[in-house]
Amino acid sequence: MDVIEAGLRGQSWEKVRTLFALDPDTVHLNTGTMGALPHRVLEVVDQATRQWSGSLVDIYPPGLYPEHRAAIAKAYGVDQDEMVISHNATEGMARVIHGLDLRAGDEVVTTSHECYSVLSNLNLLRHRHGIVVNTITLPTGYDVRAEDIVESFAAAITPRTKVLAFAGITLFTGTMLPIRALCELAHRHGLTTVIDGALMAGMLDCDFRATGADFISCSGSKFQCGPLGTGLLYIRNKVHPEHNPLPLPEFWPIISTWYPMQGTPPPRTTTSVESCNIGDFVQSAGSASIARGAALAAACELWDEIGRDRIERRIFELAEHARSRVAERFGTAAMYSPGDDPRLRSPLIAFHPFRDRADAWNVKKVAAFVSRLETEHRIWVRWTEFDVPGSPHQHYAARLCTHIFNDHDEIDRAVEVMGKLAEQLS
Amino acid sequence: MRERMNQTRLRASTDLPEPVAAHRHPALAVTRLHARQLFSYRSDPVPGSWQAVAPVPDLAAAVPSIYNGGLGASGRSYVIHLRRGAAWDTASDTTPARPVTAHDVVRGLKRLCTQFYRSTALPYFLTAVRGMADYRDGHPASMRTAADLADHANTHDIDGVFALDDHTVVVEVTHPAADIIDLLALPCASPAPVEYDAFLPESPETRRNLRSNGPYRPTGISGTGVVLEPNPAWVPASDPIRSRHLDRITITSDQADQAGQADLDLRTDDEPRSPLLGLEYLALNTRGRLRDRAARLAVAAATSRSARSIIPPGNEGHQDQADEPVSTPLPLPVPLTLAHLDSPDARTTALSVAADLITVGLTVHLRPLTHAEHAALLTDCGKAEAGEWDILVNTWFPDWAHGNARAFLLPLCHSAHAPGGHDDPRIDELIDTALAEQDTPARSIPALQEAERRALASAMVVPLSYRQPPAPSRPVAVLSALGGVADLSNLRPEPGAEPTPLPAPREISEVSR
């Protein structure tokens, strides 16, 4: 393995695949739930846990992960003071949502396709502070256009709107939202942007600053393939007008050991030079799992070695292959994920597998489909549930994801098996 | 040696209704012994504790939530999986017990919507379940027979209620309404077996042919009482909230128990054990002789009463109300019909109200009603239109505990459901707004409170007193979230030997990820 890892950028995907602790009999098409761990990451978890168990050294400074955060931040085009290693995307979103300075009557525009943890935290704020959550239902289907989505957000903005909160990529239908366009919409209205980036990290070769967002909360254990219980949180901490001309939003770093016990931090900067290390305030929350932080850093380091641009291209090339196979087998009308508009495509592909459209709201059938794929064919996907505009029903879909440890052959085989199984169940 | 039979005798009502008619029925507590619901409550030794008010799965395998895939982000689609092992008694030694299915759940909800029996709880469902009002309204007026009704039910659907298969049912709501689980815990929403298709709802034939899926089954129904005995189709392992310790339960009427031999009197008030108060009130018929608001206000002013609000203390949305202005003279002395349930409590109240009104110069005719007649007046606005009554005495208890403000305002004050109607369209608008905003208490409760103020100002409802739910004479556990009815499922032969209520059932959905 050391031989392979020496010069990973030039290695074939077949060899890169050997870096992962995969069950050779299983087709893993569910990175949207959890990625496969690289062997190197597993080793770091073990080594760091042993190193810090019973150690006499001070555990608190390394719990701030200064070097890890700096390295990871660089990979995402930002600085160490803007990057936090969190426990997961949910925790990151919760700390952002509850750290915003929202008051009674302030409105947040979001979608019904957000992760429950986003909606539950917004609901909490609704009841606690009387904010208004304006929830739109995103359009679904193969022919959705980015303009449709931007227009639906624009229509929901009112003079009381303060925040746009949306997923970079929705977990239910795998729609890549037009992030930059939505952030520019927010800029025009003076709004704060909060992005659930749970599926972005490790998938996109992404410059967080260039998105124009104020906050992006990511999972470390999905496409980034770090251990469970890890995440990344980007907090805009300086003003680069070419990316986001708005002043920094007021933000309270709730849950913080290092927020001053007397006095206040300096006023937030209005320039490209930070006035405080907001990342440290958020990062410091008592003792931390040093092993998990180190392991996430190792996963990010591995990505840098392979090449994040290369990884993104591979993931999307496999996704296009899977999308075309699914479209061939089930028809584009069966697809909830966008396809016509390349701006909205992601490696998460959600579709209705059965002949009868009414089975789209039959959770038992969709769940049985997913379960039998797993138990009878060792193909791991998941089912998702979501609203569809104009439908009174909650819809259910099968969803597959592609990642660099997948290959064309297993995708072909999986889609073929799905087709036959769907025929049986139809 | 012959084994001693464990039995108990209850004093309640002689008839045992079909579950669809069990709402507000004196025998509601008995209904739970033979009819199970999708969800129910635990009798908790600490009334009002979260264990006592939180619905728990009964026939359902789990309370649907986002954690078990039973509820989506929109909060409008509930997927309910039935637990295995619950079965109908087929009343035959040769026919094996038949599983309770999702189709029985659908049948039970359809049976709630017919013109042959209108449940006083129906307004809750009509305003929550998608398509239920349309389904109710879709029954042809020409329908007469059970066969007609069954044919209609088998060829028409409630849009928002459908079985995915034998084991799973979906209930869709028109707007996020977390109390849908509480509604499905009401015994009137119990699943109905296919045998009921042969009978009209709450007909004498149905009551003689009740099918049980609970721990007991009715084995003898006569003019003087009902006998319940163990149901062989009931499997304790399939029922997380009920138990069975008796070989026979005899339910007797007042007349049949003149000697006072009952072990437990379900109709007497004892030490209150439910913190949720109900309301005894007068509904005034705004479509008849009291259509003039000034006349209604005069009736209200002339009536001695201790309650001022429609939502009683202890319930969500209760607000203190100021005393009304001093009595205004009645515009004209009109004879009024004061209808009341023919029960000791209601009779006492009616006499008191009548005395007050006679004192100010009114002529009052008392009209005692059977339970069925009383329920018909409450649910049929046509009887108000026809002038069958002017003042109606009733008591309304909260049907669930958490987030229950609408449990009073909707049935008592919305013109679509209030028996006497009203002439203030703003009341309906406010209640409709509150229902649509149920998920936002900050908006829904003020709307309901404004509706309450307007209803009081129009004197369509005159609060009389706050009432404790009738509590049994023997210290048995009560279900405070279900109007404080006694939990008879834990009754033991020896008084005082009731066990500690069962621990909270913890089940997981069969669909998990």
JSON list of C-alpha atoms in Angstrom, two decimals, chain B residues 146-282:
[
{"chain": "B", "resi": 146, "resn": "ALA", "atom": "CA", "xyz": [-75.90, -1.79, 5.26]},
{"chain": "B", "resi": 147, "resn": "ALA", "atom": "CA", "xyz": [-75.33, -3.33, 1.84]},
{"chain": "B", "resi": 148, "resn": "ASP", "atom": "CA", "xyz": [-75.54, 0.13, 0.24]},
{"chain": "B", "resi": 149, "resn": "LEU", "atom": "CA", "xyz": [-73.10, 1.47, 2.76]},
{"chain": "B", "resi": 150, "resn": "ALA", "atom": "CA", "xyz": [-70.65, -1.39, 2.32]},
{"chain": "B", "resi": 151, "resn": "ASP", "atom": "CA", "xyz": [-70.83, -1.05, -1.43]},
{"chain": "B", "resi": 152, "resn": "HIS", "atom": "CA", "xyz": [-70.10, 2.65, -1.17]},
{"chain": "B", "resi": 153, "resn": "ALA", "atom": "CA", "xyz": [-67.20, 2.06, 1.19]},
{"chain": "B", "resi": 154, "resn": "ASN", "atom": "CA", "xyz": [-65.74, -0.58, -1.07]},
{"chain": "B", "resi": 155, "resn": "THR", "atom": "CA", "xyz": [-65.89, 1.64, -4.13]},
{"chain": "B", "resi": 156, "resn": "HIS", "atom": "CA", "xyz": [-64.89, 4.98, -2.63]},
{"chain": "B", "resi": 157, "resn": "ASP", "atom": "CA", "xyz": [-61.85, 6.03, -0.69]},
{"chain": "B", "resi": 158, "resn": "ILE", "atom": "CA", "xyz": [-60.82, 8.65, 1.78]},
{"chain": "B", "resi": 159, "resn": "ASP", "atom": "CA", "xyz": [-58.07, 10.29, -0.29]},
{"chain": "B", "resi": 160, "resn": "GLY", "atom": "CA", "xyz": [-55.71, 10.55, 2.62]},
{"chain": "B", "resi": 161, "resn": "VAL", "atom": "CA", "xyz": [-56.23, 7.12, 4.16]},
{"chain": "B", "resi": 162, "resn": "PHE", "atom": "CA", "xyz": [-55.01, 4.02, 2.36]},
{"chain": "B", "resi": 163, "resn": "ALA", "atom": "CA", "xyz": [-53.63, 0.60, 3.18]},
{"chain": "B", "resi": 164, "resn": "LEU", "atom": "CA", "xyz": [-50.34, -0.25, 1.52]},
{"chain": "B", "resi": 165, "resn": "ASP", "atom": "CA", "xyz": [-50.91, -3.89, 2.37]},
{"chain": "B", "resi": 166, "resn": "ASP", "atom": "CA", "xyz": [-52.36, -5.88, 5.26]},
{"chain": "B", "resi": 167, "resn": "HIS", "atom": "CA", "xyz": [-49.83, -4.49, 7.69]},
{"chain": "B", "resi": 168, "resn": "THR", "atom": "CA", "xyz": [-49.34, -0.83, 6.84]},
{"chain": "B", "resi": 169, "resn": "VAL", "atom": "CA", "xyz": [-51.68, 2.12, 6.54]},
{"chain": "B", "resi": 170, "resn": "VAL", "atom": "CA", "xyz": [-50.91, 5.69, 5.50]},
{"chain": "B", "resi": 171, "resn": "VAL", "atom": "CA", "xyz": [-52.80, 8.61, 6.99]},
{"chain": "B", "resi": 172, "resn": "GLU", "atom": "CA", "xyz": [-52.25, 11.97, 5.31]},
{"chain": "B", "resi": 173, "resn": "VAL", "atom": "CA", "xyz": [-53.24, 15.20, 6.99]},
{"chain": "B", "resi": 174, "resn": "THR", "atom": "CA", "xyz": [-54.18, 18.45, 5.33]},
{"chain": "B", "resi": 175, "resn": "HIS", "atom": "CA", "xyz": [-51.66, 20.44, 7.34]},
{"chain": "B", "resi": 176, "resn": "PRO", "atom": "CA", "xyz": [-49.06, 19.49, 9.94]},
{"chain": "B", "resi": 177, "resn": "ALA", "atom": "CA", "xyz": [-51.14, 18.22, 12.84]},
{"chain": "B", "resi": 178, "resn": "ALA", "atom": "CA", "xyz": [-49.16, 16.37, 15.46]},
{"chain": "B", "resi": 179, "resn": "ASP", "atom": "CA", "xyz": [-52.37, 15.59, 17.32]},
{"chain": "B", "resi": 180, "resn": "ILE", "atom": "CA", "xyz": [-53.40, 13.15, 14.60]},
{"chain": "B", "resi": 181, "resn": "ILE", "atom": "CA", "xyz": [-51.84, 10.44, 16.77]},
{"chain": "B", "resi": 182, "resn": "ASP", "atom": "CA", "xyz": [-54.13, 11.48, 19.63]},
{"chain": "B", "resi": 183, "resn": "LEU", "atom": "CA", "xyz": [-57.12, 11.41, 17.30]},
{"chain": "B", "resi": 184, "resn": "LEU", "atom": "CA", "xyz": [-56.26, 7.88, 16.25]},
{"chain": "B", "resi": 185, "resn": "ALA", "atom": "CA", "xyz": [-56.15, 6.96, 19.95]},
{"chain": "B", "resi": 186, "resn": "LEU", "atom": "CA", "xyz": [-59.83, 7.80, 20.33]},
{"chain": "B", "resi": 187, "resn": "PRO", "atom": "CA", "xyz": [-61.88, 4.61, 20.61]},
{"chain": "B", "resi": 188, "resn": "CYS", "atom": "CA", "xyz": [-64.32, 5.92, 17.99]},
{"chain": "B", "resi": 189, "resn": "ALA", "atom": "CA", "xyz": [-61.48, 5.55, 15.46]},
{"chain": "B", "resi": 190, "resn": "SER", "atom": "CA", "xyz": [-60.96, 1.88, 16.28]},
{"chain": "B", "resi": 191, "resn": "PRO", "atom": "CA", "xyz": [-60.45, -0.52, 13.39]},
{"chain": "B", "resi": 192, "resn": "ALA", "atom": "CA", "xyz": [-63.64, -2.28, 12.28]},
{"chain": "B", "resi": 193, "resn": "PRO", "atom": "CA", "xyz": [-63.77, -5.93, 11.18]},
{"chain": "B", "resi": 194, "resn": "VAL", "atom": "CA", "xyz": [-65.30, -6.94, 7.89]},
{"chain": "B", "resi": 195, "resn": "GLU", "atom": "CA", "xyz": [-68.30, -8.44, 9.67]},
{"chain": "B", "resi": 196, "resn": "TYR", "atom": "CA", "xyz": [-69.51, -4.94, 10.46]},
{"chain": "B", "resi": 197, "resn": "ASP", "atom": "CA", "xyz": [-70.19, -4.40, 6.76]},
{"chain": "B", "resi": 198, "resn": "ALA", "atom": "CA", "xyz": [-73.36, -6.38, 7.30]},
{"chain": "B", "resi": 199, "resn": "PHE", "atom": "CA", "xyz": [-74.73, -3.83, 9.74]},
{"chain": "B", "resi": 200, "resn": "LEU", "atom": "CA", "xyz": [-75.36, -0.13, 9.86]},
{"chain": "B", "resi": 201, "resn": "PRO", "atom": "CA", "xyz": [-73.08, 1.76, 12.27]},
{"chain": "B", "resi": 202, "resn": "GLU", "atom": "CA", "xyz": [-74.20, 1.68, 15.88]},
{"chain": "B", "resi": 203, "resn": "SER", "atom": "CA", "xyz": [-77.30, -0.31, 15.02]},
{"chain": "B", "resi": 204, "resn": "PRO", "atom": "CA", "xyz": [-78.80, -2.84, 17.43]},
{"chain": "B", "resi": 205, "resn": "GLU", "atom": "CA", "xyz": [-77.51, -5.55, 15.10]},
{"chain": "B", "resi": 206, "resn": "THR", "atom": "CA", "xyz": [-73.92, -4.34, 15.38]},
{"chain": "B", "resi": 207, "resn": "ARG", "atom": "CA", "xyz": [-74.14, -4.07, 19.14]},
{"chain": "B", "resi": 208, "resn": "ARG", "atom": "CA", "xyz": [-75.33, -7.68, 19.27]},
{"chain": "B", "resi": 209, "resn": "ASN", "atom": "CA", "xyz": [-72.49, -8.76, 17.00]},
{"chain": "B", "resi": 210, "resn": "LEU", "atom": "CA", "xyz": [-69.49, -6.91, 18.36]},
{"chain": "B", "resi": 211, "resn": "ARG", "atom": "CA", "xyz": [-66.16, -8.41, 17.42]},
{"chain": "B", "resi": 212, "resn": "SER", "atom": "CA", "xyz": [-63.33, -8.09, 19.86]},
{"chain": "B", "resi": 213, "resn": "ASN", "atom": "CA", "xyz": [-59.59, -7.69, 19.46]},
{"chain": "B", "resi": 214, "resn": "GLY", "atom": "CA", "xyz": [-58.98, -6.70, 23.07]},
{"chain": "B", "resi": 215, "resn": "PRO", "atom": "CA", "xyz": [-58.47, -8.84, 26.15]},
{"chain": "B", "resi": 216, "resn": "TYR", "atom": "CA", "xyz": [-62.20, -9.34, 26.73]},
{"chain": "B", "resi": 217, "resn": "ARG", "atom": "CA", "xyz": [-65.17, -10.00, 24.50]},
{"chain": "B", "resi": 218, "resn": "PRO", "atom": "CA", "xyz": [-68.84, -9.38, 25.14]},
{"chain": "B", "resi": 219, "resn": "THR", "atom": "CA", "xyz": [-70.58, -12.70, 25.61]},
{"chain": "B", "resi": 220, "resn": "GLY", "atom": "CA", "xyz": [-73.93, -11.66, 26.93]},
{"chain": "B", "resi": 221, "resn": "ILE", "atom": "CA", "xyz": [-75.89, -8.53, 26.26]},
{"chain": "B", "resi": 222, "resn": "SER", "atom": "CA", "xyz": [-79.29, -8.14, 27.83]},
{"chain": "B", "resi": 223, "resn": "GLY", "atom": "CA", "xyz": [-81.57, -5.39, 28.99]},
{"chain": "B", "resi": 224, "resn": "THR", "atom": "CA", "xyz": [-79.98, -5.39, 32.41]},
{"chain": "B", "resi": 225, "resn": "GLY", "atom": "CA", "xyz": [-76.35, -5.61, 31.59]},
{"chain": "B", "resi": 226, "resn": "VAL", "atom": "CA", "xyz": [-73.40, -6.82, 29.61]},
{"chain": "B", "resi": 227, "resn": "VAL", "atom": "CA", "xyz": [-71.07, -9.68, 30.38]},
{"chain": "B", "resi": 228, "resn": "LEU", "atom": "CA", "xyz": [-67.47, -9.62, 29.21]},
{"chain": "B", "resi": 229, "resn": "GLU", "atom": "CA", "xyz": [-65.29, -12.70, 29.30]},
{"chain": "B", "resi": 230, "resn": "PRO", "atom": "CA", "xyz": [-61.75, -13.46, 28.15]},
{"chain": "B", "resi": 231, "resn": "ASN", "atom": "CA", "xyz": [-61.24, -13.16, 24.43]},
{"chain": "B", "resi": 232, "resn": "PRO", "atom": "CA", "xyz": [-59.40, -16.27, 23.21]},
{"chain": "B", "resi": 233, "resn": "ALA", "atom": "CA", "xyz": [-58.06, -14.35, 20.22]},
{"chain": "B", "resi": 234, "resn": "TRP", "atom": "CA", "xyz": [-56.19, -11.86, 22.39]},
{"chain": "B", "resi": 235, "resn": "VAL", "atom": "CA", "xyz": [-52.50, -12.59, 22.91]},
{"chain": "B", "resi": 236, "resn": "PRO", "atom": "CA", "xyz": [-50.89, -10.69, 25.78]},
{"chain": "B", "resi": 237, "resn": "ALA", "atom": "CA", "xyz": [-47.61, -10.44, 23.93]},
{"chain": "B", "resi": 238, "resn": "SER", "atom": "CA", "xyz": [-49.33, -8.48, 21.18]},
{"chain": "B", "resi": 239, "resn": "ASP", "atom": "CA", "xyz": [-50.72, -5.87, 23.54]},
{"chain": "B", "resi": 240, "resn": "PRO", "atom": "CA", "xyz": [-48.21, -3.64, 25.32]},
{"chain": "B", "resi": 241, "resn": "ILE", "atom": "CA", "xyz": [-50.71, -1.61, 27.36]},
{"chain": "B", "resi": 242, "resn": "ARG", "atom": "CA", "xyz": [-53.47, -3.94, 28.51]},
{"chain": "B", "resi": 243, "resn": "SER", "atom": "CA", "xyz": [-53.52, -6.95, 30.74]},
{"chain": "B", "resi": 244, "resn": "ARG", "atom": "CA", "xyz": [-56.20, -9.40, 31.84]},
{"chain": "B", "resi": 245, "resn": "HIS", "atom": "CA", "xyz": [-56.76, -10.71, 35.35]},
{"chain": "B", "resi": 246, "resn": "LEU", "atom": "CA", "xyz": [-60.49, -11.42, 35.43]},
{"chain": "B", "resi": 247, "resn": "ASP", "atom": "CA", "xyz": [-62.65, -14.24, 34.19]},
{"chain": "B", "resi": 248, "resn": "ARG", "atom": "CA", "xyz": [-65.78, -12.19, 33.98]},
{"chain": "B", "resi": 249, "resn": "ILE", "atom": "CA", "xyz": [-66.79, -8.54, 34.05]},
{"chain": "B", "resi": 250, "resn": "THR", "atom": "CA", "xyz": [-70.45, -7.78, 34.49]},
{"chain": "B", "resi": 251, "resn": "ILE", "atom": "CA", "xyz": [-71.67, -4.33, 33.68]},
{"chain": "B", "resi": 252, "resn": "THR", "atom": "CA", "xyz": [-75.00, -3.44, 35.19]},
{"chain": "B", "resi": 253, "resn": "SER", "atom": "CA", "xyz": [-77.41, -0.56, 34.90]},
{"chain": "B", "resi": 254, "resn": "ASP", "atom": "CA", "xyz": [-78.64, 1.66, 37.68]},
{"chain": "B", "resi": 255, "resn": "GLN", "atom": "CA", "xyz": [-81.91, -0.22, 37.70]},
{"chain": "B", "resi": 256, "resn": "ALA", "atom": "CA", "xyz": [-80.27, -3.62, 37.86]},
{"chain": "B", "resi": 257, "resn": "ASP", "atom": "CA", "xyz": [-78.00, -2.63, 40.69]},
{"chain": "B", "resi": 258, "resn": "GLN", "atom": "CA", "xyz": [-80.46, -1.19, 43.14]},
{"chain": "B", "resi": 259, "resn": "ALA", "atom": "CA", "xyz": [-78.79, -3.17, 45.89]},
{"chain": "B", "resi": 260, "resn": "GLY", "atom": "CA", "xyz": [-75.50, -1.46, 45.20]},
{"chain": "B", "resi": 261, "resn": "GLN", "atom": "CA", "xyz": [-73.55, -4.66, 44.65]},
{"chain": "B", "resi": 262, "resn": "ALA", "atom": "CA", "xyz": [-71.22, -3.22, 42.04]},
{"chain": "B", "resi": 263, "resn": "ASP", "atom": "CA", "xyz": [-67.52, -3.42, 42.85]},
{"chain": "B", "resi": 264, "resn": "LEU", "atom": "CA", "xyz": [-66.85, -0.31, 40.82]},
{"chain": "B", "resi": 265, "resn": "ASP", "atom": "CA", "xyz": [-69.19, 2.51, 39.90]},
{"chain": "B", "resi": 266, "resn": "LEU", "atom": "CA", "xyz": [-68.03, 4.19, 36.71]},
{"chain": "B", "resi": 267, "resn": "ARG", "atom": "CA", "xyz": [-70.66, 6.89, 36.92]},
{"chain": "B", "resi": 268, "resn": "THR", "atom": "CA", "xyz": [-69.86, 8.57, 40.20]},
{"chain": "B", "resi": 269, "resn": "ASP", "atom": "CA", "xyz": [-67.47, 11.38, 40.88]},
{"chain": "B", "resi": 270, "resn": "ASP", "atom": "CA", "xyz": [-64.79, 10.55, 43.36]},
{"chain": "B", "resi": 271, "resn": "GLU", "atom": "CA", "xyz": [-61.48, 12.17, 44.11]},
{"chain": "B", "resi": 272, "resn": "PRO", "atom": "CA", "xyz": [-60.41, 13.75, 40.84]},
{"chain": "B", "resi": 273, "resn": "ARG", "atom": "CA", "xyz": [-57.37, 12.09, 39.38]},
{"chain": "B", "resi": 274, "resn": "SER", "atom": "CA", "xyz": [-57.03, 13.92, 36.09]},
{"chain": "B", "resi": 275, "resn": "PRO", "atom": "CA", "xyz": [-55.60, 17.43, 35.98]},
{"chain": "B", "resi": 276, "resn": "LEU", "atom": "CA", "xyz": [-57.48, 18.26, 32.80]},
{"chain": "B", "resi": 277, "resn": "LEU", "atom": "CA", "xyz": [-60.77, 19.96, 33.43]},
{"chain": "B", "resi": 278, "resn": "GLY", "atom": "CA", "xyz": [-63.79, 19.74, 31.20]},
{"chain": "B", "resi": 279, "resn": "LEU", "atom": "CA", "xyz": [-66.54, 22.27, 30.69]},
{"chain": "B", "resi": 280, "resn": "GLU", "atom": "CA", "xyz": [-70.21, 22.08, 31.46]},
{"chain": "B", "resi": 281, "resn": "TYR", "atom": "CA", "xyz": [-71.91, 24.62, 29.24]},
{"chain": "B", "resi": 282, "resn": "LEU", "atom": "CA", "xyz": [-75.05, 25.74, 27.52]}
]
